[in-house]
Coordinates of C-alpha atoms in Angstrom, one line a residue:
Chain A
M1397 CA -2.3 28.0 -7.0
P1398 CA 0.4 25.5 -8.2
S1399 CA -0.6 23.2 -11.1
F1400 CA -0.1 19.5 -11.2
T1401 CA 3.1 18.3 -13.0
L1402 CA 4.1 14.6 -13.1
H1403 CA 7.4 14.1 -11.2
E1404 CA 10.3 13.8 -13.6
T1405 CA 11.3 10.4 -12.3
L1406 CA 7.8 9.1 -13.0
Q1407 CA 7.9 10.7 -16.4
K1408 CA 11.2 9.0 -17.2
D1409 CA 10.3 5.5 -15.8
C1410 CA 6.7 5.2 -16.9
F1411 CA 4.2 5.5 -19.8
V1412 CA 1.1 7.6 -19.4
V1413 CA -2.0 5.5 -19.9
G1414 CA -4.7 8.1 -19.3
D1415 CA -6.8 9.9 -16.8
F1416 CA -9.3 8.7 -14.3
P1417 CA -11.4 11.5 -12.8
L1418 CA -8.8 12.1 -10.1
S1419 CA -5.6 10.3 -11.0
Q1420 CA -3.3 9.9 -13.9
L1421 CA -2.7 6.2 -14.6
L1422 CA 0.8 5.1 -15.5
L1423 CA 2.4 1.9 -16.7
N1424 CA 5.8 1.4 -15.1
N1425 CA 8.3 0.5 -17.9
E1426 CA 9.3 -2.7 -16.0
S1427 CA 8.1 -5.8 -18.0
S1428 CA 8.7 -8.3 -15.2
Y1429 CA 5.3 -7.6 -13.7
P1430 CA 2.1 -5.8 -14.7
W1431 CA 2.8 -2.7 -12.6
F1432 CA 0.5 0.3 -12.8
I1433 CA 0.6 3.5 -10.8
L1434 CA -2.2 6.0 -9.8
V1435 CA -1.0 9.6 -9.4
P1436 CA -3.7 12.0 -8.1
R1437 CA -3.5 15.1 -10.2
V1438 CA -3.2 17.3 -7.1
P1439 CA 0.0 19.4 -6.6
D1440 CA 2.2 19.1 -3.5
V1441 CA 0.6 16.0 -1.9
Q1442 CA 2.7 13.3 -0.4
E1443 CA 0.3 11.1 1.6
I1444 CA -3.2 9.8 0.9
Y1445 CA -4.5 11.2 4.2
H1446 CA -3.3 14.7 3.1
L1447 CA -5.9 14.7 0.3
P1448 CA -9.3 16.3 1.0
L1449 CA -11.7 13.6 2.1
S1450 CA -13.7 13.5 -1.2
K1451 CA -10.5 13.0 -3.1
Q1452 CA -9.4 10.2 -0.8
Q1453 CA -12.7 8.5 -1.5
Q1454 CA -12.3 9.0 -5.3
L1455 CA -8.8 7.6 -5.1
W1456 CA -10.0 4.4 -3.4
T1457 CA -12.7 4.1 -6.0
E1458 CA -10.1 4.3 -8.7
S1459 CA -7.9 1.9 -6.9
R1460 CA -10.7 -0.6 -6.6
Q1461 CA -11.6 -0.3 -10.3
L1462 CA -8.0 -0.8 -11.3
S1463 CA -7.4 -3.7 -8.8
E1464 CA -10.5 -5.6 -10.0
W1465 CA -9.5 -5.1 -13.7
L1466 CA -5.9 -6.0 -13.2
M1467 CA -6.5 -9.3 -11.4
K1468 CA -9.2 -10.3 -13.8
H1469 CA -7.2 -9.4 -16.9
Y1470 CA -3.8 -10.7 -15.9
Q1471 CA -5.1 -13.6 -13.7
G1472 CA -2.4 -12.9 -11.0
D1473 CA -1.9 -14.8 -7.8
K1474 CA -1.7 -11.7 -5.7
L1475 CA -2.0 -8.0 -5.9
N1476 CA 0.5 -5.7 -4.1
I1477 CA -0.6 -2.2 -3.5
A1478 CA 1.4 0.5 -1.8
T1479 CA 2.3 4.1 -1.4
I1480 CA 6.0 4.4 -0.4
G1481 CA 7.4 7.6 -1.9
N1482 CA 10.7 7.7 0.1
I1483 CA 12.6 8.7 -3.1
V1484 CA 9.9 10.3 -5.3
P1485 CA 7.8 12.3 -2.8
Q1486 CA 4.9 13.0 -5.2
L1487 CA 2.0 10.8 -4.1
H1488 CA 1.9 7.8 -6.3
F1489 CA 0.0 4.6 -5.6
H1490 CA 1.5 1.3 -6.9
H1491 CA -0.6 -1.6 -8.1
I1492 CA 1.4 -4.6 -9.0
V1493 CA 0.1 -8.0 -10.2
R1494 CA 2.2 -10.8 -8.8
F1495 CA 2.7 -14.3 -9.9
Q1496 CA 4.2 -17.2 -8.0
S1497 CA 6.3 -17.6 -11.1
D1498 CA 7.6 -14.1 -11.2
R1499 CA 11.3 -13.5 -10.6
A1500 CA 11.0 -11.7 -7.3
W1501 CA 8.3 -13.9 -5.7
P1502 CA 7.5 -13.9 -2.8
K1503 CA 9.6 -10.8 -2.1
P1504 CA 8.3 -7.3 -2.7
V1505 CA 9.3 -6.0 -6.1
W1506 CA 11.0 -2.7 -5.0
G1507 CA 14.7 -3.0 -5.3
A1508 CA 14.6 -6.7 -6.1
F1509 CA 16.1 -6.5 -9.6
P1510 CA 17.0 -3.8 -12.2
S1511 CA 14.0 -3.1 -14.4
V1512 CA 13.6 -4.9 -17.8
P1513 CA 12.0 -2.3 -20.2
Y1514 CA 9.1 -3.4 -22.4
P1515 CA 9.6 -4.0 -26.1
T1516 CA 7.7 -1.0 -27.5
H1517 CA 4.9 -3.1 -29.1
I1518 CA 4.1 -4.9 -25.9
A1519 CA 3.9 -1.7 -23.9
Q1520 CA 1.6 -0.2 -26.5
Q1521 CA -0.6 -3.3 -26.3
S1522 CA -0.8 -3.1 -22.5
I1523 CA -1.6 0.6 -22.7
Q1524 CA -4.4 0.1 -25.3
E1525 CA -5.9 -2.8 -23.3
A1526 CA -5.9 -0.7 -20.1
R1527 CA -7.5 2.3 -21.9
H1528 CA -10.2 0.0 -23.5
Y1529 CA -11.2 -1.9 -20.4
L1530 CA -10.9 0.9 -17.9
Q1531 CA -12.6 3.3 -20.3
I1532 CA -10.0 6.0 -19.9
K1533 CA -7.9 8.0 -22.3
Chain B
M165 CA -19.7 -19.5 8.3
P166 CA -16.0 -19.5 9.1
S167 CA -14.9 -17.2 11.9
F168 CA -11.9 -14.9 11.9
T169 CA -8.7 -16.1 13.3
L170 CA -5.4 -14.1 13.1
H171 CA -2.9 -15.9 10.9
E172 CA -0.3 -17.7 13.0
T173 CA 2.6 -15.8 11.5
L174 CA 1.0 -12.5 12.5
Q175 CA 0.3 -13.9 15.9
K176 CA 4.0 -14.8 16.3
D177 CA 5.5 -11.6 14.9
C178 CA 3.1 -9.0 16.3
F179 CA 1.5 -7.7 19.5
V180 CA -2.3 -7.2 19.4
V181 CA -3.1 -3.5 20.2
G182 CA -6.9 -3.6 20.0
D183 CA -9.9 -3.5 17.8
F184 CA -11.2 -0.8 15.4
P185 CA -14.8 -1.4 14.3
L186 CA -13.6 -3.5 11.4
S187 CA -9.9 -4.3 11.9
Q188 CA -7.6 -5.6 14.6
L189 CA -4.7 -3.3 15.1
L190 CA -1.3 -5.0 15.5
L191 CA 2.2 -3.6 16.4
N192 CA 4.9 -5.5 14.5
N193 CA 7.6 -6.6 16.9
E194 CA 10.3 -4.8 14.9
S195 CA 11.6 -1.8 16.9
S196 CA 13.5 -0.3 13.9
Y197 CA 10.4 1.6 12.8
P198 CA 6.9 2.3 14.2
W199 CA 5.1 -0.4 12.2
F200 CA 1.4 -1.0 12.7
I201 CA -0.8 -3.4 10.8
L202 CA -4.6 -3.4 10.2
V203 CA -6.2 -6.8 9.8
P204 CA -9.9 -6.7 8.9
R205 CA -11.7 -9.3 11.1
V206 CA -13.2 -11.0 8.1
P207 CA -12.3 -14.6 7.3
D208 CA -10.9 -15.7 4.0
V209 CA -10.1 -12.3 2.4
Q210 CA -6.8 -11.7 0.6
E211 CA -7.3 -8.4 -1.2
I212 CA -9.0 -5.1 -0.2
Y213 CA -11.2 -5.2 -3.3
H214 CA -12.6 -8.6 -2.2
L215 CA -14.2 -7.0 0.9
P216 CA -17.9 -5.8 0.6
L217 CA -17.9 -2.1 -0.4
S218 CA -19.0 -0.9 3.1
K219 CA -16.1 -2.7 4.7
Q220 CA -13.7 -1.3 2.2
Q221 CA -14.9 2.2 3.1
Q222 CA -14.5 1.3 6.8
L223 CA -11.0 0.0 6.2
W224 CA -10.0 3.3 4.5
T225 CA -11.5 5.2 7.4
E226 CA -9.4 3.2 9.9
S227 CA -6.3 3.6 7.7
R228 CA -6.8 7.4 7.6
Q229 CA -7.3 7.6 11.4
L230 CA -4.2 5.4 12.0
S231 CA -2.1 7.3 9.4
E232 CA -3.0 10.7 10.8
W233 CA -2.2 9.7 14.4
L234 CA 1.0 7.8 13.5
M235 CA 2.5 10.8 11.6
K236 CA 1.5 13.3 14.3
H237 CA 2.7 11.1 17.2
Y238 CA 6.0 9.9 15.7
Q239 CA 6.7 12.9 13.6
G240 CA 7.9 10.8 10.7
D241 CA 9.4 11.9 7.4
K242 CA 7.2 9.6 5.3
L243 CA 4.5 7.0 5.8
N244 CA 4.6 3.8 3.8
I245 CA 1.3 1.9 3.5
A246 CA 0.9 -1.4 1.7
T247 CA -0.9 -4.7 1.3
I248 CA 1.5 -7.3 0.0
G249 CA 0.6 -10.7 1.4
N250 CA 2.7 -12.9 -0.9
I251 CA 3.8 -15.0 2.1
V252 CA 0.9 -14.4 4.6
P253 CA -2.3 -14.5 2.5
Q254 CA -4.6 -13.1 5.2
L255 CA -5.4 -9.5 4.2
H256 CA -3.2 -7.3 6.4
F257 CA -2.5 -3.6 5.7
H258 CA 1.0 -2.2 6.7
H259 CA 1.4 1.3 8.0
I260 CA 5.1 2.1 8.6
V261 CA 6.5 5.4 9.8
R262 CA 9.7 6.1 8.1
F263 CA 12.6 8.5 9.0
Q264 CA 15.4 9.7 6.9
S265 CA 17.6 8.4 9.8
D266 CA 16.2 4.9 9.9
R267 CA 18.4 2.0 8.9
A268 CA 16.6 1.1 5.7
W269 CA 15.9 4.6 4.3
P270 CA 15.2 5.2 1.5
K271 CA 14.5 1.6 0.7
P272 CA 11.3 -0.2 1.6
V273 CA 11.5 -2.1 4.9
W274 CA 10.4 -5.5 3.7
G275 CA 13.4 -7.9 3.6
A276 CA 15.8 -5.0 4.3
F277 CA 17.1 -6.3 7.6
P278 CA 16.3 -9.0 10.2
S279 CA 13.8 -7.6 12.8
V280 CA 15.1 -6.2 16.1
P281 CA 12.4 -7.1 18.7
Y282 CA 11.3 -4.5 21.2
P283 CA 12.4 -4.4 24.8
T284 CA 9.1 -5.4 26.5
H285 CA 8.6 -2.1 28.4
I286 CA 8.9 -0.1 25.1
A287 CA 6.5 -2.3 23.3
Q288 CA 4.0 -2.0 26.1
Q289 CA 4.4 1.8 26.1
S290 CA 3.8 2.0 22.4
I291 CA 0.7 -0.2 22.7
Q292 CA -0.7 1.9 25.6
E293 CA -0.1 5.1 23.6
A294 CA -1.9 3.7 20.6
R295 CA -4.8 2.5 22.6
H296 CA -5.1 5.8 24.4
Y297 CA -4.9 8.1 21.4
L298 CA -6.9 5.9 18.9
Q299 CA -9.4 5.2 21.6
I300 CA -9.4 1.5 21.0
K301 CA -8.9 -1.5 23.3

């Protein structure tokens, strides 16, 4: 049985925050928006509906926990959630906090602008906050 | 208690296919991709996590049914699902079948190109097929 390995593009573009029961939580290294990604630790899955039903339910639970925390913590104007995966086929579930003042508003963030990487200390702070409040490691 | 009314932009841009137990199903009048939208018939909700838990679960059930049917029927290469809502705040959940041959591939569809409306008979055929196979009206 194949084991789960994070896709190399996600490894390159993101920081690993920690593990929910099903998913690995990533912080996208794009400081323009709080942009987190859930990646179910299941090999060879491209679509949510391909997961066994119990894992779909767990993914929605994790999405809900993440969504509630993100909007409370960052006080965003809107949350954008999506699975796209046209380029990176490994199932990954975007959660992006949007502000009316952000540089891409009101457009979607994908392809809007080149990423602006985080200063290291700010990424580390965001990761520590997420681990603390979401109780993951 | 306020009643549900479909947002005027969705009314203008989409055809109504029918009703799942929770959501109204729309066909976006953009013939470049099979693009369906679930709109929970609940007033004043902007985010999935704002719905009562039982309605979140129903929405995921409807999303799963729609996803499975769309990919089987249209034989797409990838499914893109998302709630964005930066412009139309009423909660609406995109389900878009993507093909490696479609004009926006591999980019997301939002903002990629102006919509190309359906010829009326093709829209009607798509609506009838969706009603038949999803058993909604």
